């Protein structure tokens, strides 16, 4: 028996539209992002997916996308688990900055390393920065030392994996069909883990917004196959658009 897992990146957020580094900042989706979530729900409904449980981060762009997609599927009753471990990668001192302007200042190559490399984090957020997660109510019960001031994809994966092993994997092994609605980098981390992607190869992997990525898994959760639902060419172009976000403007 195969196990079904869907990874869904939230619909376009306001800061996606503004081309800004978002990270843990709690930015909502745009009207275009809501339409992406509706379309994601339609694609999953047409695929005949019947979810037993869903997981999201504690950031509203993922929560709202998850709700909207399940609503479109008439599956709002599905239990939803929220965890900070599925949050977007923390972009440190880059959070809130314009990606193209940052590339113009530091160079496209450096910004690509910060955005897409496996183990090189951006400059950290200052400990007394009001945007530091230790000042956010939703994280106040957590050990302050567990909260990041910056993250690489490597440390994002280290954050995500305990939740995968403790919460998601057992549900899949028990035969449940699972939806994970999260973010570009927390999902890149899971994609890397599931597909055993090399550290250098993950640099070129981009997850588009609002397009469900369906995995068929063996009973031991090895990947049997995976594909984006809907138009494969549209998914490819959307991923390329993500890759081009940090290029300097002419």
XYZ file of N, CA and C in Angstrom:
750
model
N 0.841 -1.199 0.000
C 0.000 0.000 0.000
C 0.875 1.247 0.000
N 0.587 2.175 -0.889
C 1.331 3.429 -0.908
C 0.697 4.438 0.040
N 1.531 5.337 0.521
C 1.082 6.425 1.379
C 1.117 7.712 0.569
N 0.123 8.571 0.769
C 0.060 9.815 0.000
C 0.331 11.015 0.901
N 1.254 11.859 0.436
C 1.643 13.084 1.122
C 1.604 14.220 0.112
N 0.985 15.327 0.488
C 0.998 16.520 -0.357
C 1.721 17.645 0.375
N 2.694 18.246 -0.296
C 3.363 19.449 0.189
C 2.811 20.631 -0.596
N 2.318 21.628 0.113
C 1.718 22.795 -0.541
C 2.326 24.067 0.041
N 2.997 24.818 -0.807
C 3.492 26.127 -0.372
C 2.327 27.112 -0.390
N 2.267 27.959 0.626
C 1.188 28.949 0.718
C 1.068 29.775 -0.569
N -0.123 30.314 -0.784
C -0.341 31.206 -1.919
C 0.467 32.482 -1.787
N 0.547 33.213 -2.876
C 1.334 34.449 -2.899
C 1.011 35.324 -1.678
N 2.054 35.726 -0.951
C 1.872 36.650 0.173
C 2.126 38.082 -0.300
N 1.780 39.034 0.560
C 2.004 40.439 0.208
C 3.484 40.702 -0.004
N 4.321 40.083 0.801
C 5.765 40.308 0.633
C 6.356 39.494 -0.501
N 5.710 38.394 -0.916
C 6.089 37.771 -2.183
C 5.875 38.780 -3.309
N 4.713 39.425 -3.271
C 4.376 40.417 -4.293
C 5.347 41.586 -4.257
N 5.714 42.014 -3.052
C 6.627 43.145 -2.898
C 8.090 42.758 -3.071
N 8.355 41.461 -3.257
C 9.710 40.942 -3.460
C 10.611 41.209 -2.243
N 10.056 40.978 -1.054
C 10.808 41.195 0.187
C 11.069 39.869 0.891
N 12.198 39.808 1.616
C 12.482 38.649 2.444
C 11.474 38.613 3.597
N 10.782 37.497 3.758
C 9.698 37.427 4.730
C 10.088 36.660 5.986
N 10.556 35.426 5.828
C 10.953 34.642 6.988
C 9.809 34.422 7.968
N 10.043 34.773 9.248
C 9.056 34.531 10.288
C 8.079 35.701 10.457
N 8.213 36.750 9.646
C 7.256 37.853 9.727
C 5.894 37.338 9.272
N 4.831 37.665 10.028
C 3.519 37.066 9.797
C 2.720 37.864 8.773
N 3.078 37.693 7.511
C 2.455 38.417 6.403
C 1.327 37.574 5.811
N 0.235 38.210 5.458
C -0.928 37.489 4.921
C -0.789 37.283 3.411
N -1.681 36.447 2.854
C -1.695 36.234 1.411
C -2.479 37.363 0.723
N -2.183 37.550 -0.543
C -2.886 38.531 -1.366
C -4.146 37.892 -1.941
N -4.925 38.678 -2.676
C -6.081 38.126 -3.379
C -5.621 37.095 -4.405
N -4.485 37.373 -5.069
C -3.932 36.382 -6.007
C -3.544 35.110 -5.263
N -2.999 35.259 -4.049
C -2.640 34.107 -3.238
C -3.861 33.292 -2.828
N -4.960 33.981 -2.531
C -6.200 33.277 -2.188
C -6.689 32.467 -3.397
N -6.587 33.050 -4.595
C -6.998 32.335 -5.799
C -6.093 31.121 -6.042
N -4.800 31.264 -5.735
C -3.887 30.120 -5.847
C -4.313 29.000 -4.896
N -4.722 29.377 -3.678
C -5.157 28.377 -2.700
C -6.437 27.680 -3.169
N -7.357 28.459 -3.743
C -8.583 27.873 -4.295
C -8.231 26.898 -5.416
N -7.328 27.314 -6.297
C -6.921 26.450 -7.403
C -6.243 25.180 -6.890
N -5.430 25.325 -5.833
C -4.788 24.153 -5.236
C -5.839 23.175 -4.740
N -6.884 23.714 -4.082
C -7.959 22.854 -3.618
C -8.667 22.152 -4.764
N -8.879 22.869 -5.855
C -9.530 22.269 -7.024
C -8.679 21.128 -7.596
N -7.374 21.369 -7.697
C -6.472 20.340 -8.230
C -6.466 19.098 -7.342
N -6.451 19.310 -6.038
C -6.433 18.159 -5.118
C -7.777 17.428 -5.135
N -8.870 18.171 -5.285
C -10.190 17.540 -5.387
C -10.271 16.712 -6.664
N -9.794 17.269 -7.783
C -9.820 16.545 -9.053
C -8.946 15.295 -9.015
N -7.895 15.339 -8.186
C -7.021 14.176 -8.015
C -7.691 13.103 -7.159
N -8.798 13.470 -6.511
C -9.503 12.520 -5.657
C -8.889 12.338 -4.283
N -8.109 13.322 -3.833
C -7.438 13.206 -2.542
C -8.424 13.407 -1.395
N -8.354 12.513 -0.432
C -9.185 12.585 0.762
C -8.243 12.602 1.961
N -8.078 13.761 2.571
C -7.099 13.891 3.640
C -7.665 13.424 4.985
N -6.774 12.865 5.780
C -7.109 12.465 7.149
C -6.632 13.501 8.157
N -5.581 14.242 7.797
C -5.010 15.233 8.711
C -4.194 16.226 7.891
N -4.122 17.449 8.394
C -3.313 18.493 7.748
C -2.394 19.111 8.788
N -1.273 19.642 8.314
C -0.302 20.317 9.169
C 0.045 21.666 8.549
N 0.189 22.683 9.375
C 0.650 23.991 8.904
C 1.650 24.559 9.907
N 2.274 25.650 9.495
C 3.085 26.438 10.421
C 2.148 27.257 11.306
N 2.712 28.161 12.093
C 1.881 29.073 12.903
C 1.827 30.458 12.268
N 2.115 30.548 10.970
C 2.083 31.808 10.248
C 0.837 31.860 9.364
N 0.179 33.020 9.355
C -1.158 33.111 8.765
C -1.195 32.813 7.276
N -0.120 33.062 6.538
C -0.161 32.793 5.106
C -0.300 31.300 4.828
N 0.299 30.463 5.676
C 0.135 29.016 5.538
C -1.212 28.570 6.078
N -1.608 29.118 7.228
C -2.884 28.745 7.844
C -4.053 29.077 6.913
N -4.037 30.285 6.334
C -5.140 30.701 5.468
C -5.161 29.905 4.164
N -3.999 29.613 3.618
C -3.935 28.794 2.402
C -4.486 27.409 2.662
N -4.079 26.823 3.786
C -4.548 25.488 4.149
C -6.078 25.474 4.291
N -6.616 26.464 5.010
C -8.066 26.572 5.221
C -8.789 26.716 3.886
N -8.281 27.601 3.042
C -8.939 27.886 1.763
C -8.935 26.674 0.857
N -7.809 25.966 0.805
C -7.720 24.777 -0.047
C -8.655 23.678 0.455
N -8.667 23.443 1.766
C -9.558 22.419 2.318
C -11.023 22.809 2.136
N -11.318 24.110 2.257
C -12.679 24.588 2.039
C -13.122 24.280 0.615
N -12.230 24.521 -0.344
C -12.554 24.251 -1.748
C -12.812 22.761 -1.984
N -12.183 21.916 -1.168
C -12.354 20.465 -1.283
C -13.540 19.947 -0.477
N -14.212 20.847 0.257
C -15.270 20.456 1.186
C -14.731 19.473 2.229
N -13.506 19.776 2.718
C -12.875 18.933 3.736
C -12.415 19.777 4.934
N -13.205 20.793 5.272
C -12.851 21.655 6.405
C -12.853 20.916 7.737
N -13.503 19.774 7.780
C -13.556 18.984 9.019
C -12.220 18.319 9.347
N -11.319 18.249 8.367
C -10.036 17.552 8.578
C -9.263 18.206 9.725
N -8.798 17.433 10.702
C -8.015 18.001 11.809
C -6.754 18.688 11.297
N -6.449 19.852 11.860
C -5.266 20.633 11.459
C -4.346 20.805 12.667
N -3.092 20.434 12.488
C -2.069 20.596 13.523
C -1.153 21.746 13.110
N -0.899 22.667 14.024
C -0.033 23.815 13.742
C 1.256 23.707 14.557
N 2.382 23.926 13.905
C 3.661 23.867 14.606
C 4.624 24.925 14.086
N 5.330 25.562 15.028
C 6.365 26.526 14.660
C 7.490 25.851 13.891
N 7.627 24.554 14.043
C 8.713 23.841 13.350
C 8.514 23.818 11.838
N 7.297 24.119 11.363
C 7.043 24.200 9.928
C 7.133 25.626 9.396
N 7.490 26.577 10.273
C 7.658 27.961 9.829
C 8.663 28.065 8.693
N 8.571 29.192 7.980
C 9.565 29.507 6.965
C 10.947 29.608 7.611
N 11.966 29.432 6.816
C 13.332 29.688 7.275
C 13.435 31.124 7.783
N 14.127 31.304 8.904
C 14.331 32.648 9.449
C 15.453 33.329 8.657
N 15.128 34.485 8.074
C 16.092 35.175 7.219
C 16.949 36.193 7.956
N 16.911 36.172 9.286
C 17.805 37.021 10.054
C 17.633 38.495 9.748
N 18.769 39.187 9.591
C 18.757 40.633 9.360
C 18.194 41.014 8.001
N 17.986 40.037 7.118
C 17.435 40.330 5.789
C 15.918 40.474 5.814
N 15.259 40.020 6.869
C 13.798 40.040 6.896
C 13.258 41.454 6.703
N 12.345 41.581 5.744
C 11.746 42.865 5.428
C 12.446 43.623 4.318
N 13.654 43.194 3.933
C 14.403 43.915 2.899
C 13.941 43.498 1.498
N 14.024 44.417 0.569
C 13.731 44.161 -0.833
C 14.823 43.261 -1.413
N 14.421 42.171 -2.061
C 15.392 41.197 -2.554
C 16.285 41.765 -3.657
N 15.686 42.491 -4.597
C 16.476 43.046 -5.693
C 17.435 44.125 -5.190
N 16.965 44.971 -4.270
C 17.846 46.002 -3.712
C 18.983 45.372 -2.916
N 18.701 44.288 -2.216
C 19.740 43.583 -1.468
C 20.754 42.975 -2.427
N 20.276 42.452 -3.565
C 21.183 41.905 -4.574
C 22.051 42.994 -5.180
N 21.480 44.180 -5.399
C 22.256 45.291 -5.944
C 23.348 45.718 -4.973
N 23.058 45.629 -3.687
C 24.016 46.052 -2.664
C 25.108 45.016 -2.431
N 24.712 43.747 -2.339
C 25.662 42.693 -1.960
C 26.089 41.812 -3.135
N 25.406 41.946 -4.278
C 25.702 41.106 -5.434
C 24.746 39.929 -5.519
N 24.338 39.604 -6.740
C 23.391 38.509 -6.928
C 23.945 37.184 -6.436
N 25.252 36.962 -6.632
C 25.856 35.690 -6.215
C 25.753 35.507 -4.707
N 26.041 36.574 -3.944
C 25.963 36.481 -2.486
C 24.529 36.252 -2.020
N 23.582 36.969 -2.615
C 22.190 36.812 -2.212
C 21.676 35.420 -2.585
N 22.127 34.890 -3.726
C 21.734 33.526 -4.091
C 22.248 32.535 -3.070
N 23.461 32.742 -2.566
C 24.012 31.872 -1.523
C 23.145 31.955 -0.265
N 22.807 33.175 0.155
C 21.970 33.340 1.344
C 20.603 32.697 1.159
N 20.032 32.813 -0.047
C 18.679 32.311 -0.288
C 18.647 30.815 -0.548
N 19.620 30.282 -1.261
C 19.473 28.941 -1.797
C 20.544 27.937 -1.361
N 21.660 28.381 -0.774
C 22.685 27.425 -0.364
C 22.190 26.580 0.799
N 22.883 25.502 1.066
C 22.430 24.575 2.095
C 22.826 24.992 3.507
N 24.044 25.493 3.690
C 24.537 25.660 5.059
C 25.105 27.042 5.379
N 24.783 28.052 4.564
C 25.281 29.412 4.830
C 24.093 30.309 5.159
N 23.971 30.750 6.417
C 22.836 31.593 6.799
C 23.086 33.059 6.478
N 22.035 33.863 6.363
C 22.193 35.314 6.254
C 22.713 35.882 7.573
N 23.103 37.164 7.606
C 23.507 37.792 8.870
C 22.375 37.688 9.894
N 22.694 37.437 11.172
C 21.645 37.241 12.172
C 20.920 38.526 12.553
N 19.694 38.369 13.008
C 18.923 39.465 13.577
C 19.507 39.818 14.937
N 19.556 41.097 15.268
C 20.068 41.527 16.573
C 19.210 40.951 17.688
N 19.850 40.587 18.784
C 19.155 39.954 19.898
C 18.070 40.851 20.488
N 18.269 42.166 20.403
C 17.287 43.103 20.962
C 16.326 43.654 19.917
N 16.360 43.097 18.709
C 15.435 43.512 17.651
C 14.010 43.157 18.069
N 13.094 44.099 17.956
C 11.709 43.861 18.343
C 11.038 42.757 17.542
N 11.607 42.431 16.381
C 11.052 41.365 15.555
C 11.576 39.985 15.909
N 12.488 39.914 16.887
C 13.033 38.614 17.283
C 11.897 37.736 17.812
N 11.866 36.452 17.433
C 10.746 35.598 17.858
C 10.589 35.457 19.370
N 11.627 35.719 20.143
C 11.493 35.583 21.599
C 10.517 36.616 22.175
N 10.228 37.681 21.392
C 9.285 38.703 21.843
C 7.855 38.442 21.346
N 7.666 37.364 20.582
C 6.364 37.041 19.990
C 5.629 36.064 20.904
N 4.390 36.392 21.229
C 3.609 35.599 22.174
C 3.520 34.124 21.783
N 3.441 33.858 20.479
C 3.221 32.466 20.059
C 4.420 31.565 20.351
N 5.601 32.178 20.623
C 6.796 31.376 20.886
C 7.275 31.484 22.340
N 6.536 32.184 23.186
C 7.039 32.506 24.516
C 7.154 31.290 25.439
N 6.460 30.211 25.135
C 6.581 29.012 25.955
C 7.738 28.116 25.523
N 8.400 28.498 24.455
C 9.537 27.720 23.958
C 10.828 28.187 24.610
N 11.804 27.304 24.652
C 13.128 27.675 25.135
C 13.689 28.757 24.219
N 14.054 29.883 24.807
C 14.573 31.006 24.020
C 15.738 30.586 23.144
N 16.542 29.654 23.604
C 17.723 29.224 22.851
C 17.357 28.364 21.635
N 16.102 27.884 21.591
C 15.658 27.109 20.433
C 15.181 28.006 19.302
N 14.972 29.301 19.605
C 14.444 30.226 18.619
C 15.574 30.830 17.796
N 15.468 30.794 16.473
C 16.559 31.272 15.629
C 16.587 32.785 15.461
N 17.796 33.318 15.273
C 17.985 34.707 14.863
C 18.365 34.766 13.392
N 18.674 33.613 12.826
C 18.915 33.410 11.405
C 18.969 31.908 11.182
N 18.776 31.471 9.944
C 18.853 30.048 9.638
C 19.381 29.831 8.223
N 20.112 28.762 8.049
C 20.420 28.226 6.728
C 19.373 27.158 6.427
N 19.401 26.606 5.225
C 18.491 25.504 4.933
C 18.833 24.303 5.810
N 20.113 24.129 6.102
C 20.552 23.013 6.954
C 19.913 23.107 8.335
N 19.977 24.284 8.956
C 19.393 24.408 10.289
C 17.864 24.417 10.232
N 17.288 24.847 9.099
C 15.841 24.736 8.929
C 15.436 23.269 8.908
N 16.190 22.442 8.173
C 15.908 21.007 8.139
C 16.043 20.398 9.530
N 17.059 20.818 10.275
C 17.238 20.303 11.635
C 16.052 20.676 12.527
N 15.431 21.816 12.254
C 14.240 22.238 12.998
C 13.005 21.448 12.580
N 12.876 21.193 11.267
C 11.691 20.534 10.729
C 11.669 19.032 11.020
N 12.831 18.384 10.965
C 12.878 16.922 11.046
C 12.265 16.330 12.315
N 12.465 16.925 13.502
C 11.802 16.343 14.677
C 10.284 16.283 14.526
N 9.710 17.297 13.903
C 8.265 17.290 13.694
C 7.877 16.228 12.670
N 8.688 16.071 11.637
C 8.446 15.018 10.649
C 8.431 13.650 11.343
N 9.471 13.369 12.133
C 9.594 12.057 12.755
C 8.550 11.817 13.846
N 8.211 12.849 14.603
C 7.305 12.690 15.742
C 5.832 12.781 15.376
N 5.502 13.591 14.364
C 4.093 13.862 14.060
C 3.659 13.350 12.690
N 4.382 13.721 11.638
C 3.913 13.431 10.277
C 4.179 11.986 9.874
N 5.412 11.522 10.050
C 5.771 10.170 9.606
C 4.896 9.086 10.251
N 4.640 9.145 11.570
C 3.784 8.105 12.154
C 2.384 8.077 11.539
N 1.846 9.229 11.191
C 0.524 9.273 10.564
C 0.559 8.626 9.181
N 1.603 8.919 8.414
C 1.735 8.303 7.097
C 1.905 6.789 7.209
N 2.718 6.354 8.154
C 2.948 4.910 8.323
C 1.677 4.180 8.736
N 0.782 4.891 9.419
C -0.481 4.273 9.834
C -1.504 4.253 8.704
N -1.132 4.806 7.545
C -2.000 4.762 6.379
C -2.786 6.022 6.115
N -2.545 7.072 6.892
C -3.275 8.316 6.701
C -2.741 9.093 5.500
N -3.630 9.824 4.837
C -3.252 10.733 3.755
C -3.076 12.117 4.361
N -1.906 12.727 4.125
C -1.484 13.905 4.885
C -1.207 15.096 3.963
N -1.701 16.260 4.377
C -1.421 17.527 3.698
C -0.531 18.374 4.603
N 0.584 18.869 4.057
C 1.460 19.783 4.790
C 1.493 21.098 4.027
N 0.899 22.135 4.605
C 0.878 23.456 3.991
C 1.851 24.338 4.745
N 2.928 24.726 4.070
C 3.981 25.466 4.768
C 4.631 26.477 3.829
N 5.955 26.506 3.766
C 6.682 27.616 3.151
C 7.774 27.102 2.213
N 8.285 28.024 1.401
C 9.264 27.646 0.391
C 10.436 26.866 0.936
N 10.994 27.309 2.065
C 12.199 26.663 2.572
C 11.941 25.519 3.537
N 10.897 25.593 4.341
C 10.589 24.434 5.175
C 10.183 23.257 4.289
N 9.531 23.543 3.157
C 9.183 22.482 2.218
C 10.383 22.034 1.387
N 11.297 22.968 1.052
C 12.548 22.561 0.394
C 13.318 21.601 1.283
N 13.307 21.865 2.591
C 14.003 21.000 3.537
C 13.413 19.589 3.507
N 12.077 19.496 3.556
C 11.435 18.187 3.490
C 11.673 17.510 2.136
N 11.618 18.297 1.066
C 11.882 17.778 -0.282
C 13.291 17.181 -0.346
N 14.251 17.884 0.207
C 15.634 17.406 0.228
C 15.742 16.092 0.987
N 15.094 16.044 2.147
C 15.153 14.845 2.980
C 14.486 13.660 2.286
N 13.295 13.867 1.770
C 12.548 12.770 1.163
C 13.238 12.235 -0.084
N 13.771 13.134 -0.911
C 14.392 12.727 -2.178
C 15.896 12.521 -2.074
N 16.440 12.682 -0.873
C 17.882 12.488 -0.634
C 18.717 13.316 -1.622
N 18.354 14.594 -1.702
C 19.043 15.513 -2.606
C 20.382 15.920 -2.000
N 21.420 15.947 -2.816
C 22.745 16.353 -2.343
C 22.732 17.818 -1.918
N 23.638 18.156 -0.995
C 23.684 19.514 -0.457
C 23.848 20.560 -1.549
N 24.698 20.277 -2.552
C 24.936 21.273 -3.599
C 23.787 21.325 -4.602
N 23.084 20.212 -4.789
C 22.002 20.164 -5.775
C 20.764 20.916 -5.313
N 20.575 21.040 -4.004
C 19.374 21.707 -3.495
C 19.382 23.199 -3.832
N 20.548 23.722 -4.180
C 20.681 25.135 -4.541
C 19.727 25.522 -5.661
N 19.474 24.597 -6.581
C 18.660 24.905 -7.763
C 17.204 24.460 -7.633
N 16.809 23.981 -6.475
C 15.432 23.529 -6.269
C 14.591 24.675 -5.728
N 13.487 24.976 -6.388
C 12.579 26.044 -5.968
C 11.159 25.497 -5.900
N 10.426 25.883 -4.868
C 9.053 25.423 -4.671
C 8.102 26.561 -5.023
N 7.260 26.418 -6.040
C 6.324 27.487 -6.415
C 5.168 27.601 -5.436
N 4.569 28.780 -5.371
C 3.432 28.998 -4.482
C 2.158 28.369 -5.057
N 1.380 27.753 -4.163
C 0.026 27.353 -4.497
C -0.145 26.182 -5.445
N 0.904 25.382 -5.672
C 0.784 24.221 -6.553
C 1.080 22.968 -5.747
N 0.091 22.091 -5.537
C 0.304 20.900 -4.710
C 1.345 19.958 -5.308
N 2.247 19.487 -4.452
C 3.277 18.520 -4.839
C 2.923 17.196 -4.169
N 2.500 16.222 -4.980
C 2.008 14.944 -4.474
C 3.116 13.902 -4.472
N 3.337 13.309 -3.296
C 4.281 12.199 -3.138
C 3.507 10.909 -2.913
N 3.867 9.875 -3.647
C 3.442 8.515 -3.329
C 4.630 7.848 -2.644
N 4.405 7.355 -1.435
C 5.480 6.803 -0.617
C 5.248 5.316 -0.371
N 6.352 4.567 -0.289
C 6.268 3.172 0.130
C 5.903 3.113 1.613
N 5.617 1.913 2.109
C 5.221 1.770 3.506
C 6.289 2.263 4.462
N 7.568 2.157 4.063
C 8.665 2.643 4.910
C 8.975 4.114 4.634
N 8.133 4.758 3.831
C 8.180 6.183 3.487
C 9.303 6.546 2.516
N 9.897 5.554 1.879
C 10.766 5.865 0.740
C 9.879 6.373 -0.395
N 10.430 7.299 -1.196
C 9.641 7.905 -2.266
C 9.473 6.930 -3.428
N 8.222 6.704 -3.782
C 7.902 5.891 -4.956
C 7.835 6.776 -6.188
N 7.134 7.915 -6.065
C 7.042 8.889 -7.158
C 6.570 10.209 -6.576
N 6.766 11.280 -7.351
C 6.249 12.585 -6.940
C 6.032 13.441 -8.180
N 5.057 14.344 -8.083
C 4.734 15.207 -9.215
C 3.886 16.375 -8.729
N 3.989 17.502 -9.438
C 3.091 18.620 -9.211
C 1.757 18.317 -9.888
N 0.684 18.661 -9.230
C -0.640 18.484 -9.820
C -0.905 19.600 -10.828
N -1.715 19.285 -11.835
C -2.044 20.283 -12.842
C -1.028 20.313 -13.964
N -0.878 21.479 -14.557
C -0.010 21.703 -15.721
C 1.451 21.682 -15.295
N 2.207 20.682 -15.740
C 3.615 20.553 -15.353
C 4.435 21.735 -15.844
N 4.127 22.251 -17.016
C 4.874 23.380 -17.556
C 4.618 24.643 -16.734
N 3.391 24.814 -16.265
C 3.061 25.962 -15.419
C 3.821 25.886 -14.097
N 3.947 24.697 -13.539
C 4.709 24.519 -12.297
C 6.181 24.842 -12.514
N 6.716 24.429 -13.653
C 8.116 24.706 -13.970
C 8.355 26.210 -14.080
N 7.449 26.913 -14.785
C 7.607 28.361 -14.948
C 7.466 29.084 -13.611
N 6.572 28.605 -12.752
C 6.392 29.219 -11.439
C 7.634 29.034 -10.578
N 8.266 27.869 -10.671
C 9.508 27.630 -9.926
C 10.625 28.525 -10.439
N 10.687 28.719 -11.747
C 11.705 29.606 -12.329
C 11.497 31.038 -11.862
N 10.248 31.451 -11.712
C 9.950 32.807 -11.226
C 10.464 32.997 -9.809
N 10.349 31.947 -8.969
C 10.897 32.008 -7.606
C 12.414 32.194 -7.663
N 13.066 31.463 -8.550
C 14.522 31.551 -8.665
C 14.973 32.930 -9.083
N 14.152 33.651 -9.840
C 14.546 34.960 -10.378
C 14.225 36.136 -9.464
N 13.635 35.874 -8.305
C 13.165 36.960 -7.444
C 14.260 37.899 -6.990
N 15.461 37.394 -6.765
C 16.510 38.241 -6.176
C 17.401 38.912 -7.217
N 17.066 38.795 -8.481
C 17.888 39.443 -9.497
C 17.701 40.938 -9.463
N 18.783 41.665 -9.712
C 18.728 43.122 -9.658
C 17.821 43.660 -10.743
N 17.146 44.746 -10.441
C 16.272 45.370 -11.418
C 17.076 46.277 -12.329
N 16.656 46.366 -13.591
C 17.350 47.238 -14.540
C 16.886 48.669 -14.375
